[in-house]
mmCIF file of C-alpha atoms in Angstrom:
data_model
loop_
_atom_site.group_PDB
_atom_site.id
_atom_site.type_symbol
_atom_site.label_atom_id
_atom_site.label_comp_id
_atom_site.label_asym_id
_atom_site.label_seq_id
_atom_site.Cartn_x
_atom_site.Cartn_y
_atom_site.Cartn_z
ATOM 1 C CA UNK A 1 97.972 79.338 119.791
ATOM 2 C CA UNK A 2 99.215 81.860 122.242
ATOM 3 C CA UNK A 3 98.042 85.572 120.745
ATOM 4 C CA UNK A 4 101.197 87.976 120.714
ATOM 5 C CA UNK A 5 100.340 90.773 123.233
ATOM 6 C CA UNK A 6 101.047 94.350 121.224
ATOM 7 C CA UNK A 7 100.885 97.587 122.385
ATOM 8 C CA UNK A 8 101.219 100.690 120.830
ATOM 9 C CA UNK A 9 102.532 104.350 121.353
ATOM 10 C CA UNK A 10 100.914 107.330 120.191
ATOM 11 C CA UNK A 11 97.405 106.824 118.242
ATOM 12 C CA UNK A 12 97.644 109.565 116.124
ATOM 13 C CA UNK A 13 97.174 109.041 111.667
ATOM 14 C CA UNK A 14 99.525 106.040 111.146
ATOM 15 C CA UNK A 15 98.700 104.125 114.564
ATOM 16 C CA UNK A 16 94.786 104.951 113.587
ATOM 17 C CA UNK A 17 94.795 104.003 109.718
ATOM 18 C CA UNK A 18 97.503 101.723 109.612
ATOM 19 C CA UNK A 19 99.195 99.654 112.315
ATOM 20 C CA UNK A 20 96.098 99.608 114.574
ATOM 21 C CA UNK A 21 93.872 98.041 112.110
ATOM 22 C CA UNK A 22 96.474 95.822 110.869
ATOM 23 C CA UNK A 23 96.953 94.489 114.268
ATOM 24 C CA UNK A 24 92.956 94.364 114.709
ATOM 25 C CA UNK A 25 93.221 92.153 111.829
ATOM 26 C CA UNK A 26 95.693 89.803 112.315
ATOM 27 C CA UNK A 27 94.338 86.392 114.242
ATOM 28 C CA UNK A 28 98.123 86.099 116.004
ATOM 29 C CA UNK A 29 97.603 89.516 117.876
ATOM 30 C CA UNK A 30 96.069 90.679 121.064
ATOM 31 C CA UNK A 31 96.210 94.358 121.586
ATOM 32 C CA UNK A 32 96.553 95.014 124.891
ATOM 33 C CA UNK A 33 97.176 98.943 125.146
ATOM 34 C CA UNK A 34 97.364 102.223 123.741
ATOM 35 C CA UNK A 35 99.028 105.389 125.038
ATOM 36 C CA UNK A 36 98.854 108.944 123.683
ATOM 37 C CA UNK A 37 99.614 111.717 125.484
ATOM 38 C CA UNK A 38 96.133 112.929 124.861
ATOM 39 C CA UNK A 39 94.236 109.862 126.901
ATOM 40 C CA UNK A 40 90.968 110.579 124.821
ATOM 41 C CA UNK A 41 92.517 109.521 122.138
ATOM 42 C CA UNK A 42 94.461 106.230 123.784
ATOM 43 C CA UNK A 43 91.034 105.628 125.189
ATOM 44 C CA UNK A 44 89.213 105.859 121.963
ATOM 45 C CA UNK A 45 91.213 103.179 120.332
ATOM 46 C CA UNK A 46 91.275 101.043 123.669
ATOM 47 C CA UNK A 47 87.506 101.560 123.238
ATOM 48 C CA UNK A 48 87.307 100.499 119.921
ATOM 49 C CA UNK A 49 89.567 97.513 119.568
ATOM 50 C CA UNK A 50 89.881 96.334 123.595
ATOM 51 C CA UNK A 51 92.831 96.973 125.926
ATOM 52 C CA UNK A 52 93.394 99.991 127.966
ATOM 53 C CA UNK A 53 94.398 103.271 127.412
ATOM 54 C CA UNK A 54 97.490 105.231 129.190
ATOM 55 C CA UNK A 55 98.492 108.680 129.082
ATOM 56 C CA UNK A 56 101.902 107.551 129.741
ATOM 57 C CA UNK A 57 103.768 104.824 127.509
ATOM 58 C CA UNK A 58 106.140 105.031 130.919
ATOM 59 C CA UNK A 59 103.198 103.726 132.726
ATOM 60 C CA UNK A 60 101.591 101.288 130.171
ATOM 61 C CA UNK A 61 105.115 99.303 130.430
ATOM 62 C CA UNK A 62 104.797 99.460 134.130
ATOM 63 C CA UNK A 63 101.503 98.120 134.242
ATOM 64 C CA UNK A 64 100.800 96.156 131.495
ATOM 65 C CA UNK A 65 102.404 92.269 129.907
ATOM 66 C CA UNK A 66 103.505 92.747 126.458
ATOM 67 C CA UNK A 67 105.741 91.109 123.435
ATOM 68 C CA UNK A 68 105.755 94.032 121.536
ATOM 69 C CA UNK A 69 105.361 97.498 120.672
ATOM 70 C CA UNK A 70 104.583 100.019 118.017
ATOM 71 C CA UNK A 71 106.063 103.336 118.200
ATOM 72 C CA UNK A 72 103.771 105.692 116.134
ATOM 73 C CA UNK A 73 105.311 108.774 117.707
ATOM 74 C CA UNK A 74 106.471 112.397 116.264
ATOM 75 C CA UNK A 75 110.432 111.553 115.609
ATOM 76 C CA UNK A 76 112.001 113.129 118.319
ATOM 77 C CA UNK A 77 110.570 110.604 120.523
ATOM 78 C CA UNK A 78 111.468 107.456 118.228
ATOM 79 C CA UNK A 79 114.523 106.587 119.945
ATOM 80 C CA UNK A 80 113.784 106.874 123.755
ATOM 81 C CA UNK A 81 110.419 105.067 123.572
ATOM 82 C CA UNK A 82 112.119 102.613 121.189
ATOM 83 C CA UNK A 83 115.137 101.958 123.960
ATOM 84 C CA UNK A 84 112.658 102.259 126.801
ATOM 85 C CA UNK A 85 110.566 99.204 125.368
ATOM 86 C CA UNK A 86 113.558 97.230 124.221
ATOM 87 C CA UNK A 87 115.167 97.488 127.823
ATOM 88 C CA UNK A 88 111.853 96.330 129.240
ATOM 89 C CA UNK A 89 112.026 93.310 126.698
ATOM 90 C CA UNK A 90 109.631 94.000 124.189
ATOM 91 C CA UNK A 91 109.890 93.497 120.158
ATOM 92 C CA UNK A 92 110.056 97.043 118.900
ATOM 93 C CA UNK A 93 108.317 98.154 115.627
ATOM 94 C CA UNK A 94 109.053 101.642 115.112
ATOM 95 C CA UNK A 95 107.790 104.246 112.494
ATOM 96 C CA UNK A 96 110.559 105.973 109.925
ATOM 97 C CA UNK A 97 112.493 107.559 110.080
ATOM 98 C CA UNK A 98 114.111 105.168 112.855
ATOM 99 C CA UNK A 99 115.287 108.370 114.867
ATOM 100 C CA UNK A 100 116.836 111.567 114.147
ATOM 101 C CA UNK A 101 120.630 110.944 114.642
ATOM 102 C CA UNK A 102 122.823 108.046 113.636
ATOM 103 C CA UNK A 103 123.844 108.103 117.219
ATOM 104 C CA UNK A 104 120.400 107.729 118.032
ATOM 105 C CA UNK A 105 119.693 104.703 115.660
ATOM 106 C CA UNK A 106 122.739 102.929 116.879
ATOM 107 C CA UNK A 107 121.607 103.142 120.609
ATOM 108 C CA UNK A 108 118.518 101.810 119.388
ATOM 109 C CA UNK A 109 120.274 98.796 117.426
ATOM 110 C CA UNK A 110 122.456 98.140 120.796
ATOM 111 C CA UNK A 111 119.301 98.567 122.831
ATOM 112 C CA UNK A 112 117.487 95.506 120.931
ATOM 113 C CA UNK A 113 120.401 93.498 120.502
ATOM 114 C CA UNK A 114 121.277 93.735 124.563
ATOM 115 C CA UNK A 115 118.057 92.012 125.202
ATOM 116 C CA UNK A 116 117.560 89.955 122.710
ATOM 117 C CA UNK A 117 114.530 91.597 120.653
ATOM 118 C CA UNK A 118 113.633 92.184 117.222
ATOM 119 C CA UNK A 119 114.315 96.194 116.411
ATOM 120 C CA UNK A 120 112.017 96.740 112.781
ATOM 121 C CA UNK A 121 111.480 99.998 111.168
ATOM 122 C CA UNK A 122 108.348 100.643 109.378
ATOM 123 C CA UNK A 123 109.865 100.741 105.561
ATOM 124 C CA UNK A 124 106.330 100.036 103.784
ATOM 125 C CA UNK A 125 107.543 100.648 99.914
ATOM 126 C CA UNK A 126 109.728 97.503 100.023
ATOM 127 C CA UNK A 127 106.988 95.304 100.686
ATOM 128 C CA UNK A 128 104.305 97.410 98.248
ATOM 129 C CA UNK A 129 103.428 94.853 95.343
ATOM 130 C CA UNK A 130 104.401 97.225 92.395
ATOM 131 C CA UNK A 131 108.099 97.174 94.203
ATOM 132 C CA UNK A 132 108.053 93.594 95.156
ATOM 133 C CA UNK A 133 107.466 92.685 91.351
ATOM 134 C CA UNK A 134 109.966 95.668 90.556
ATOM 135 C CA UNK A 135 112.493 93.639 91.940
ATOM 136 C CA UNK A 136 112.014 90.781 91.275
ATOM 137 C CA UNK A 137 112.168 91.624 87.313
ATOM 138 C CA UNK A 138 115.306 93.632 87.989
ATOM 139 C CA UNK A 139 116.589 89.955 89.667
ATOM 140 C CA UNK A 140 116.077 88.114 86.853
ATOM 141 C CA UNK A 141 118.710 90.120 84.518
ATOM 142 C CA UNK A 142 116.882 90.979 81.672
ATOM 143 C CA UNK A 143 117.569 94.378 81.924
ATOM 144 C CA UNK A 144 120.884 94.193 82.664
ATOM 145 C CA UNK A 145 122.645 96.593 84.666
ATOM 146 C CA UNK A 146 120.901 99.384 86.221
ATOM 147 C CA UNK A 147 122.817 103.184 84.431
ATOM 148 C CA UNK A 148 120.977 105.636 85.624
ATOM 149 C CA UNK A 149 117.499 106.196 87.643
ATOM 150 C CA UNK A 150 115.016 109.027 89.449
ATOM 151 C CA UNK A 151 112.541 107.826 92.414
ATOM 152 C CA UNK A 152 110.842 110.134 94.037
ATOM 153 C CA UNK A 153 107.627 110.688 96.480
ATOM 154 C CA UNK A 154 105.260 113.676 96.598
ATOM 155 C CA UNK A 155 102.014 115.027 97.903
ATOM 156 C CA UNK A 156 100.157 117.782 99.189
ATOM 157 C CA UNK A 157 101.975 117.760 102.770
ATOM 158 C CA UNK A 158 100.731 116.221 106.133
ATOM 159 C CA UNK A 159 97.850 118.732 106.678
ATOM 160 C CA UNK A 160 95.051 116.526 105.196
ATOM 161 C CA UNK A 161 96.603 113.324 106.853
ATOM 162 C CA UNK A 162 97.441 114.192 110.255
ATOM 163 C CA UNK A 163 94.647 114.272 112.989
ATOM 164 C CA UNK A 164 95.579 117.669 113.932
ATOM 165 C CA UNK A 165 95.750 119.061 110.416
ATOM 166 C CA UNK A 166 97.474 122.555 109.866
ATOM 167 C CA UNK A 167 98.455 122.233 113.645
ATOM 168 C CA UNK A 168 100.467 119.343 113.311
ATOM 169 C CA UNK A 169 103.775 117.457 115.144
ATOM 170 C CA UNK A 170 104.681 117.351 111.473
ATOM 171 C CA UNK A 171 105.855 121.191 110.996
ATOM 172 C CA UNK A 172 107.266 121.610 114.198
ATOM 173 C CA UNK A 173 111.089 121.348 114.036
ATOM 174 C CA UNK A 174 111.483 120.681 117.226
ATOM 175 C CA UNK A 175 109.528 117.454 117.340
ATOM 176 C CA UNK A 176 109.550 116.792 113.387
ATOM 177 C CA UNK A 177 113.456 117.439 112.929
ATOM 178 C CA UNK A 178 112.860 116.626 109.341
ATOM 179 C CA UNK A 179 110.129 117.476 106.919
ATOM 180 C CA UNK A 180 109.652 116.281 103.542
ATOM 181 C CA UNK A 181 112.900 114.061 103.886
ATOM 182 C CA UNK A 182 111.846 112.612 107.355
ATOM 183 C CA UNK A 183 108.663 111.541 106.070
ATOM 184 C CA UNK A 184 108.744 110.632 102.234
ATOM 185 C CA UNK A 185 112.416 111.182 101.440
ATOM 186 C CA UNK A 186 113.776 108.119 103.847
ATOM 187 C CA UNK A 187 111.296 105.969 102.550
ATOM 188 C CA UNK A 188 112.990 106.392 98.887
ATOM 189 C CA UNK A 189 116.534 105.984 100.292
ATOM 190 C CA UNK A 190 115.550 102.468 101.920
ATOM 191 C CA UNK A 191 113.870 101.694 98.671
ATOM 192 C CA UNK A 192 116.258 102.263 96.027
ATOM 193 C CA UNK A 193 118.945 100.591 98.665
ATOM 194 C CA UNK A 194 116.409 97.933 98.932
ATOM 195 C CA UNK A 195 115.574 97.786 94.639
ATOM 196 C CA UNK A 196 119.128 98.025 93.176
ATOM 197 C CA UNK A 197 120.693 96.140 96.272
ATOM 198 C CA UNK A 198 123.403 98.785 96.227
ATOM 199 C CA UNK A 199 124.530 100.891 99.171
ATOM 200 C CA UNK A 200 124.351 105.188 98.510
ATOM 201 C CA UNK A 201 128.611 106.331 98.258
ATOM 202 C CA UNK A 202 127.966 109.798 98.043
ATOM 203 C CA UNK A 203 125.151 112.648 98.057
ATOM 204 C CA UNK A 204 124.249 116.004 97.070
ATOM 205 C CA UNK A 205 121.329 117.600 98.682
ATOM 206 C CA UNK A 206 119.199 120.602 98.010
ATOM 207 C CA UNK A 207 116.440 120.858 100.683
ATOM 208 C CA UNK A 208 114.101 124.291 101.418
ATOM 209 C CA UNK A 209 111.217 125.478 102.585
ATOM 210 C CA UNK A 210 109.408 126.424 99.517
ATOM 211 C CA UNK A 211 105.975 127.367 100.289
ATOM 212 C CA UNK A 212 104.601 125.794 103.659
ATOM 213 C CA UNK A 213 104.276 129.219 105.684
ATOM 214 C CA UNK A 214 105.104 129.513 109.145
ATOM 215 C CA UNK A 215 107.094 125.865 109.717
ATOM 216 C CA UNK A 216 111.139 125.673 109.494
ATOM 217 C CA UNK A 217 110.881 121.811 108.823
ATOM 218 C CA UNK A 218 111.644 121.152 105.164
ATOM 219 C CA UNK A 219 108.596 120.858 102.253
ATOM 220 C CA UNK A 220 111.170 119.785 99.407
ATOM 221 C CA UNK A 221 114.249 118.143 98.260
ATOM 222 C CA UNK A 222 115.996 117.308 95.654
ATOM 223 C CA UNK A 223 119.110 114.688 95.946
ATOM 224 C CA UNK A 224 121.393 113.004 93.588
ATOM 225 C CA UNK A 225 122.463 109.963 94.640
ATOM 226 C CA UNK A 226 125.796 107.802 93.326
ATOM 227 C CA UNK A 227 125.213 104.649 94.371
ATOM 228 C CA UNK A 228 128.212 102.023 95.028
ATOM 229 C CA UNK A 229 128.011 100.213 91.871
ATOM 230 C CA UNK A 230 128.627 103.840 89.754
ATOM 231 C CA UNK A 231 124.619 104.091 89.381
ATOM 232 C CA UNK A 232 123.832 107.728 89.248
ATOM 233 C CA UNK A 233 120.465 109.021 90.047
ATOM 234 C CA UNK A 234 117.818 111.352 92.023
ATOM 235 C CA UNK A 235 115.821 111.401 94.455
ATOM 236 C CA UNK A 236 113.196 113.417 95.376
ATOM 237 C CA UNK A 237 110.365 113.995 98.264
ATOM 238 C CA UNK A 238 108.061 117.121 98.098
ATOM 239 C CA UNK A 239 105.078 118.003 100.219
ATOM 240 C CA UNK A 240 103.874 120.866 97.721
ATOM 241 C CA UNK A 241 102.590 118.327 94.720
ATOM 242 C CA UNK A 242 98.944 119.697 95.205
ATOM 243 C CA UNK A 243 97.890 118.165 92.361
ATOM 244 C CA UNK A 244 99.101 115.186 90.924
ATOM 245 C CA UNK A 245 101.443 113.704 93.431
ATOM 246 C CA UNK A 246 103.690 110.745 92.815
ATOM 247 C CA UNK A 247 105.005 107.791 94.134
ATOM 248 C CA UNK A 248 107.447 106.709 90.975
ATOM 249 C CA UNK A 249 111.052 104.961 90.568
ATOM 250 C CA UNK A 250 112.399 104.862 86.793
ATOM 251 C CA UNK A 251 115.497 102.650 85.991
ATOM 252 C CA UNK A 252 117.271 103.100 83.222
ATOM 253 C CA UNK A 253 119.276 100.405 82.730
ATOM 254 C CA UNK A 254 121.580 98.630 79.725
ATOM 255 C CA UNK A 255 118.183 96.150 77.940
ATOM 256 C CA UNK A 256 115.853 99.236 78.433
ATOM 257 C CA UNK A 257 113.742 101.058 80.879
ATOM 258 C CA UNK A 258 111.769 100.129 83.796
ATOM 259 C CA UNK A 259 108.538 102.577 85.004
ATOM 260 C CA UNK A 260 107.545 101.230 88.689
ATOM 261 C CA UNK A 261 104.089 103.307 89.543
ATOM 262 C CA UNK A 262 104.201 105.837 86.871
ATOM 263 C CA UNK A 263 100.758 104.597 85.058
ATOM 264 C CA UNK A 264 97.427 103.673 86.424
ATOM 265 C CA UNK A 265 96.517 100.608 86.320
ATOM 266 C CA UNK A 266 100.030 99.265 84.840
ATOM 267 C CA UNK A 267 102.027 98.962 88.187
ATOM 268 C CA UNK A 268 104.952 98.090 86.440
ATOM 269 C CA UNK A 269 105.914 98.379 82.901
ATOM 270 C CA UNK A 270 109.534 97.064 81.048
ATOM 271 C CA UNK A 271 110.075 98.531 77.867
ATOM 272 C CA UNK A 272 113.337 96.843 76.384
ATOM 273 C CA UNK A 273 115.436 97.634 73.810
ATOM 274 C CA UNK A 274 114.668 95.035 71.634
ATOM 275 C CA UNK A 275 111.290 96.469 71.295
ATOM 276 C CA UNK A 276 109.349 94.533 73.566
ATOM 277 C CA UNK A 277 107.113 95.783 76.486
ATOM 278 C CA UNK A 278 105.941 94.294 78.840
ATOM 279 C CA UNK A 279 102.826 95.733 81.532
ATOM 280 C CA UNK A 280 102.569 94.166 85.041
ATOM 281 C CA UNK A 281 98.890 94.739 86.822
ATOM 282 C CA UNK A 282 100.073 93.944 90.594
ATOM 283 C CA UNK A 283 97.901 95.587 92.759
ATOM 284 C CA UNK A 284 98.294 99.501 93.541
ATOM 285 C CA UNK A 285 100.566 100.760 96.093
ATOM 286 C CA UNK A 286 99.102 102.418 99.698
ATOM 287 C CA UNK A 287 98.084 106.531 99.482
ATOM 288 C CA UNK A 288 97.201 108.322 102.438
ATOM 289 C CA UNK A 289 93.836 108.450 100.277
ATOM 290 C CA UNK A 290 93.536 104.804 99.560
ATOM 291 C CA UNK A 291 94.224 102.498 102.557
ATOM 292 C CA UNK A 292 95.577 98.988 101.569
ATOM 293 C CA UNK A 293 97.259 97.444 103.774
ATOM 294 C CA UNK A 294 101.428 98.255 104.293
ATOM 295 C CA UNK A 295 102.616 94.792 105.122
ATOM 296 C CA UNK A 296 104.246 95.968 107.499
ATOM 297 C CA UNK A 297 102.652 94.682 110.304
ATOM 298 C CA UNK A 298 101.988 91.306 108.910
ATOM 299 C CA UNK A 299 105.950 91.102 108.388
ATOM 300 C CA UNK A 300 106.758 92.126 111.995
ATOM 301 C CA UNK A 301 104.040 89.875 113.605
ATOM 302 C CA UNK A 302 105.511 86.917 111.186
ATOM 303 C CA UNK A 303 109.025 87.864 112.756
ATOM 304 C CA UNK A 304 108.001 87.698 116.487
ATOM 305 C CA UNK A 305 105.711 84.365 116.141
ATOM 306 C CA UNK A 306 108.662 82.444 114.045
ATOM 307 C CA UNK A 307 111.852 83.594 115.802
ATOM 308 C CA UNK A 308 112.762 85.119 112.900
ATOM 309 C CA UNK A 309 114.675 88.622 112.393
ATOM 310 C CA UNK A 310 113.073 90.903 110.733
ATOM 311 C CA UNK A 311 114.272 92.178 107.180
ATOM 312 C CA UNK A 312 113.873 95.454 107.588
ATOM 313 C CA UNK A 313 115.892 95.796 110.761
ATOM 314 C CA UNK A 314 117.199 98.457 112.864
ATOM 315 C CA UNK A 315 120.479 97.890 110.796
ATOM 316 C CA UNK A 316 118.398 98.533 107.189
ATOM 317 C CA UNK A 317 116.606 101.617 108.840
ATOM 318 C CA UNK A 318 120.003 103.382 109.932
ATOM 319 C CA UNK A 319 121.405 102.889 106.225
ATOM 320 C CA UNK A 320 118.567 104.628 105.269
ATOM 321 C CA UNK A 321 118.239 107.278 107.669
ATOM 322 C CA UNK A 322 122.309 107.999 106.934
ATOM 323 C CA UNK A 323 121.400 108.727 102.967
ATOM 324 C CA UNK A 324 118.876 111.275 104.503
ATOM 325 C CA UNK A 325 121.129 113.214 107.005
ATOM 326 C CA UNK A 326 123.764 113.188 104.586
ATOM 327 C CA UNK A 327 121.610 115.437 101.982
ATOM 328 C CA UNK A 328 121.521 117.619 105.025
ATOM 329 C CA UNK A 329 124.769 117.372 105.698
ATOM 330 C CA UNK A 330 125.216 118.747 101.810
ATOM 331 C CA UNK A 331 122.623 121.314 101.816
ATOM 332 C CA UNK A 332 124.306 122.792 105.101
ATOM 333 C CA UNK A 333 127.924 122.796 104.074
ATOM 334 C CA UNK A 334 127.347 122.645 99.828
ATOM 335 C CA UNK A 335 129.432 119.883 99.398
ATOM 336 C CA UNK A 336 129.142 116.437 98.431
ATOM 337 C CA UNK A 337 128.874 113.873 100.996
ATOM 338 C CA UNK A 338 130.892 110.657 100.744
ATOM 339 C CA UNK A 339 129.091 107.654 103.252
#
C-alpha cells in the first residue's frame, strides 16, 4: 500500500494534540513535514514523528512531495495557505473556521475544484459519537418534527489550550478576526445545519467582549437562529464559562425532548411524550482536557485513499462560516439578517 504523504502547517495546540497524532496513528499516512514559523517548534514535531521541519510552508511545498496538507494556522492565514497548497495540487484539510470572509471561502472552494483536490474543513462535532447517535435518533422520526432548540459551546477561553497561553494568536484581532464565534460558535452553526439537516434563513446576533481584558476579539455570543423549516432556536459560544463549561444541543421537538451532552455518562437521552425515556451511553465527546480522538483525520485520510469527496467540504464549511458572519453582520447593524 502506498502511504499518503501529509504535511502540515503550523504546529501549534490543534496540529500538536490533535491532527499530528492522528496522522502518527493512522497506518495509511506518512508525515513528511512540518512548518511553523517558529522552526523549533516545526523541528520538534519533525523530531518526534519523522519528516523535516520548515520555517516556511512556502518552502516546504517547494521542497518537499506531498498528497496533502493540514492547515493548523491562526485564521487569517486559512485561506492563502489553503489556495497556495491546492494550486500546488495537494488535498487540503483546513482548521475552522474555513477563512474569515465568504469571499475568502469561495476562492478556496474554486482553488480545490481548479485542480482537482479534496477542500475539507475540520468540523469535529458532526462526527463526535454523542452527535452521530443524535442524529441518527432524530432520522428515525420518533420525535417528530424538531419546534424549537438551544446548542451551545463554552469554556474558560484559549489561554489554558494554546501553547502560548495569555499571549496567544487567539486574542489578537488581527490574526484571530473572530473570537468566541470563530472558534466554538462555527462549530455549532455546522452542527445544528448538520443535526436538523436544515439550512439557517435568518439571524440575530449579540456578540461582546465581556470580560477577557486587553483583546478586541469577541469572548461571547448569543444568536437566535430561524432555521428554513420555521425551527426557532439559539445558539451560543462563550469563552468565560470558568466553571462548568458546556458542550450541549437540546431539541425540542413534537414526541418530546432530546438532551445531546447535557449529563455525564448519558450522552444522549430522549424523553418522549408518551412517558418513555430512553439513555444512550455512546462514548464522550473530545474536551481540550480529555483528548479522544476528532475523527477528523480518519475521515479526510479515508477521502484521499478512496477517491472519495469529503462530507464536510469546503461547500459545508462556507454554510457554516456564513451563519457566523451573519451574527456579526446583526450585532454591527442591529438588524436581523436574512441568508
Amino acid at each position: 500500500m502506498t502511504k499518503i504523504k501529509v504535511a502540515v502547517f503550523g504546529c501549534g495546540a490543534i496540529a500538536e494534540r490533535r491532527h499530528i497524532p492522528e496522522y502518527a496513528a493512522n497506518e495509511q499516512v506518512e508525515l513528511v513535514a512540518f512548518a511553523d514559523p517558529i522552526i523549533e517548534r516545526a523541528e520538534k514535531m519533525a523530531e518526534t514523528y519523522g519528516g523535516k521541519g520548515y520555517a516556511s510552508y512556502e518552502e516546504l511545498l517547494a521542497n518537499e512531495e506531498v498528497d496533502a496538507v493540514s492547515v493548523c494556522t491562526p485564521n487569517y492565514l486559512h485561506a492563502s495557505m489553503a489556495i497556495a497548497a491546492a494550486n500546488a495540487g495537494k488535498h487540503v484539510l483546513v482548521e475552522k473556521p474555513m477563512a474569515c470572509t465568504a469571499e475568502e471561502g469561495e476562492q478556496m472552494i474554486e482553488a480545490a475544484k481548479k485542480n482537482g483536490v479534496f477542500l475539507m474543513v475540520g468540523h469535529n462535532q458532526r462526527l463526535m459519537p454523542p452527535h452521530v447517535k443524535a442524529k441518527e435518533l432524530l432520522e428515525s422520526g420518533k420525535l417528530g418534527k424538531v419546534l424549537t432548540f438551544r446548542t451551545s459551546f463554552g469554556h474558560p477561553g484559549p489561554e489554558a489550550w494554546s501553547v502560548d497561553g495569555a499571549g496567544s494568536w487567539f486574542f489578537r484581532k488581527e490574526e484571530a478576526i473572530m473570537g468566541a464565534m470563530g472558534d466554538l460558535g462555527v462549530h455549532k452553526s455546522d452542527f445544528i445545519r448538520y443535526l436538523l439537516n436544515d439550512e439557517v434563513s435568518e439571524v440575530a446576533g449579540f456578540i461582546s467582549t465581556l470580560h477577557k481584558e486587553g483583546t478586541e476579539v469577541d469572548d461571547n455570543a448569543t444568536c437566535i437562529l430561524r432555521m428554513k423549516s420555521g425551527a426557532v432556536g439559539t445558539l451560543v459560544a462563550s469563552w468565560t464559562q470558568y466553571k462548568g463549561g458546556d458542550n450541549s444541543t437540546v431539541l425540542w421537538c413534537e414526541n418530546g425532548v432530546m438532551k445531546i451532552g447535557t449529563v455525564n455518562g448519558d450522552e444522549v437521552i430522549v424523553e418522549l411524550t408518551n412517558g418513555t425515556v430512553e439513555t444512550y451511553k455512546v462514548g464522550a465527546m473530545a474536551t481540550n482536557e480529555k483528548q479522544v480522538p476528532s475523527g477528523v483525520i480518519d475521515a479526510f485520510v479515508e477521502s484521499i485513499a478512496t477517491n472519495t469527496p469529503p462530507s464536510i467540504s469546503g461547500e459545508e464549511g462556507l454554510k457554516s462560516l456564513n451563519v457566523i458572519l451573519a451574527a456579526f453582520e446583526s450585532q454591527k447593524t442591529g438588524q436581523i439578517i436574512k441568508l
